[in-house]
Every structure is written in structure tokens, then in C-alpha cells.
C-alpha atoms as a PDB file:
ATOM      1  CA  ILE A   1      -0.317  -0.282  -0.022  1.00  0.00           C
ATOM      2  CA  ARG A   2       1.512   3.330  -0.955  1.00  0.00           C
ATOM      3  CA  ALA A   3      -0.259   7.004   0.741  1.00  0.00           C
ATOM      4  CA  PHE A   4       0.819   9.702  -1.091  1.00  0.00           C
ATOM      5  CA  PRO A   5       1.737  12.881  -1.586  1.00  0.00           C
ATOM      6  CA  ASN A   6       3.875  12.357   1.831  1.00  0.00           C
ATOM      7  CA  PRO A   7       4.058  15.226   3.160  1.00  0.00           C
ATOM      8  CA  THR A   8       0.632  16.212   2.384  1.00  0.00           C
ATOM      9  CA  SER A   9      -1.194  19.693   3.034  1.00  0.00           C
ATOM     10  CA  GLY A  10      -4.561  18.090   3.399  1.00  0.00           C
ATOM     11  CA  ASN A  11      -5.361  15.009   0.956  1.00  0.00           C
ATOM     12  CA  PHE A  12      -3.813  11.576   0.878  1.00  0.00           C
ATOM     13  CA  THR A  13      -4.177   8.502  -1.552  1.00  0.00           C
ATOM     14  CA  LEU A  14      -3.538   5.686  -0.779  1.00  0.00           C
ATOM     15  CA  GLU A  15      -3.519   3.005  -3.440  1.00  0.00           C
ATOM     16  CA  GLY A  16      -3.135  -0.692  -3.451  1.00  0.00           C
ATOM     17  CA  ASP A  17      -3.971  -4.224  -4.642  1.00  0.00           C
ATOM     18  CA  LEU A  18      -6.842  -6.751  -3.144  1.00  0.00           C
ATOM     19  CA  GLN A  19      -6.530 -10.478  -3.623  1.00  0.00           C
ATOM     20  CA  ARG A  20     -10.075 -10.625  -2.835  1.00  0.00           C
ATOM     21  CA  ALA A  21     -13.380  -8.611  -2.800  1.00  0.00           C
ATOM     22  CA  GLY A  22     -14.150  -7.421   0.914  1.00  0.00           C
ATOM     23  CA  GLN A  23     -14.861  -4.561   3.084  1.00  0.00           C
ATOM     24  CA  VAL A  24     -12.308  -1.714   3.268  1.00  0.00           C
ATOM     25  CA  GLU A  25     -11.611   1.365   5.968  1.00  0.00           C
ATOM     26  CA  VAL A  26      -8.793   3.817   6.685  1.00  0.00           C
ATOM     27  CA  VAL A  27      -8.600   4.754  10.220  1.00  0.00           C
ATOM     28  CA  VAL A  28      -6.044   7.945  11.454  1.00  0.00           C
ATOM     29  CA  ARG A  29      -4.837   8.282  14.806  1.00  0.00           C
ATOM     30  CA  ASP A  30      -2.995  10.839  16.289  1.00  0.00           C
ATOM     31  CA  LEU A  31       0.397  10.245  17.968  1.00  0.00           C
ATOM     32  CA  THR A  32      -1.613   9.660  21.293  1.00  0.00           C
ATOM     33  CA  GLY A  33      -3.402   6.484  19.405  1.00  0.00           C
ATOM     34  CA  ARG A  34      -6.764   9.010  19.569  1.00  0.00           C
ATOM     35  CA  VAL A  35      -9.568   8.170  16.554  1.00  0.00           C
ATOM     36  CA  VAL A  36      -9.010  12.053  14.537  1.00  0.00           C
ATOM     37  CA  GLY A  37     -10.553  10.459  11.320  1.00  0.00           C
ATOM     38  CA  GLN A  38     -11.788   7.583   9.287  1.00  0.00           C
ATOM     39  CA  THR A  39     -13.254   6.968   5.746  1.00  0.00           C
ATOM     40  CA  GLY A  40     -15.951   4.793   6.547  1.00  0.00           C
ATOM     41  CA  GLN A  41     -16.231   1.175   4.788  1.00  0.00           C
ATOM     42  CA  TRP A  42     -16.280   0.801   1.623  1.00  0.00           C
ATOM     43  CA  VAL A  43     -16.711  -2.646  -1.082  1.00  0.00           C
ATOM     44  CA  ALA A  44     -13.379  -3.422  -2.495  1.00  0.00           C
ATOM     45  CA  ALA A  45     -13.173  -4.987  -5.901  1.00  0.00           C
ATOM     46  CA  PRO A  46     -10.199  -7.557  -6.273  1.00  0.00           C
ATOM     47  CA  GLN A  47      -8.231  -5.355  -7.971  1.00  0.00           C
ATOM     48  CA  ALA A  48      -6.130  -1.975  -7.418  1.00  0.00           C
ATOM     49  CA  PHE A  49      -7.556   0.428  -5.421  1.00  0.00           C
ATOM     50  CA  ALA A  50      -7.376   4.114  -4.416  1.00  0.00           C
ATOM     51  CA  GLN A  51      -9.060   5.962  -1.832  1.00  0.00           C
ATOM     52  CA  SER A  52      -8.585   9.410  -0.867  1.00  0.00           C
ATOM     53  CA  VAL A  53      -8.023  10.425   3.325  1.00  0.00           C
ATOM     54  CA  ASP A  54      -8.461  14.437   4.008  1.00  0.00           C
ATOM     55  CA  LEU A  55      -6.306  15.346   6.862  1.00  0.00           C
ATOM     56  CA  SER A  56      -7.351  19.433   5.900  1.00  0.00           C
ATOM     57  CA  GLY A  57      -9.630  19.457   9.590  1.00  0.00           C
ATOM     58  CA  LEU A  58      -6.731  18.982  11.891  1.00  0.00           C
ATOM     59  CA  SER A  59      -3.445  20.411  13.142  1.00  0.00           C
ATOM     60  CA  LYS A  60      -0.271  20.112  10.897  1.00  0.00           C
ATOM     61  CA  GLY A  61       2.270  17.420  12.959  1.00  0.00           C
ATOM     62  CA  LEU A  62       2.725  12.976  12.109  1.00  0.00           C
ATOM     63  CA  TYR A  63      -0.572  10.973  11.999  1.00  0.00           C
ATOM     64  CA  LEU A  64      -1.107   6.672  11.972  1.00  0.00           C
ATOM     65  CA  TYR A  65      -3.061   5.371   9.346  1.00  0.00           C
ATOM     66  CA  GLU A  66      -3.963   2.166  10.089  1.00  0.00           C
ATOM     67  CA  VAL A  67      -5.573   0.067   6.572  1.00  0.00           C
ATOM     68  CA  ARG A  68      -8.870  -2.143   7.757  1.00  0.00           C
ATOM     69  CA  TYR A  69      -9.756  -5.163   5.144  1.00  0.00           C
ATOM     70  CA  ASN A  70     -12.251  -6.951   7.063  1.00  0.00           C
ATOM     71  CA  SER A  71     -12.615  -5.669  10.238  1.00  0.00           C
ATOM     72  CA  GLN A  72      -9.065  -6.951  10.607  1.00  0.00           C
ATOM     73  CA  SER A  73      -5.703  -4.595  10.372  1.00  0.00           C
ATOM     74  CA  VAL A  74      -4.076  -5.851   7.515  1.00  0.00           C
ATOM     75  CA  TYR A  75      -1.017  -2.250   7.050  1.00  0.00           C
ATOM     76  CA  ALA A  76      -0.469   0.651   9.159  1.00  0.00           C
ATOM     77  CA  GLY A  77       1.260   3.957   8.156  1.00  0.00           C
ATOM     78  CA  LYS A  78       2.109   7.166   9.191  1.00  0.00           C
ATOM     79  CA  VAL A  79       1.474  10.739   6.725  1.00  0.00           C
ATOM     80  CA  GLN A  80       2.918  14.056   7.464  1.00  0.00           C
ATOM     81  CA  LYS A  81       0.279  16.608   7.867  1.00  0.00           C
ATOM     82  CA  GLU A  82       2.201  20.310   7.099  1.00  0.00           C
END
């Protein structure tokens, strides 16, 4: 899974590939672990996907994002908001 642009001024995009269709969700946390945003779930087909994540309402800083597939964490990363 790839996140770009990183650093970002507001929105960033996650791109990845899925082997099977399923429910996908992105959760964004601050460095204390508090949830500060999430995309809501969507059904992704078994193929490449791209999902935009909006950080425009958040302060500058480092954030952690987690990609959840069928309610299980499958990837985690960091994104810098400038």
C-alpha cells in the first residue's frame, strides 16, 4: 500500500491491491492513539484501489493510518501533515 503525497497539506491517497473483494476502511490516529478521522467502510473489488483521505481539518503534525480489511488490520503507516 502506498500513501501520497507524503507529506501532505490536506488530502492524501492510499493505493493498493486486493486479492479478494471485501470491506475496507481507513482509520487515522494522532500520536496518542486517539482516532481523529476515518473513511467509513466501502466494498472494494479484487483489484487495485485508490482512496482519498482528508486531513484538512487536522493540525500540522505526524499521524498514523491503519487500513482495515474485513474488520482486521492489514497495513499501518505514517503521514505528515504540513
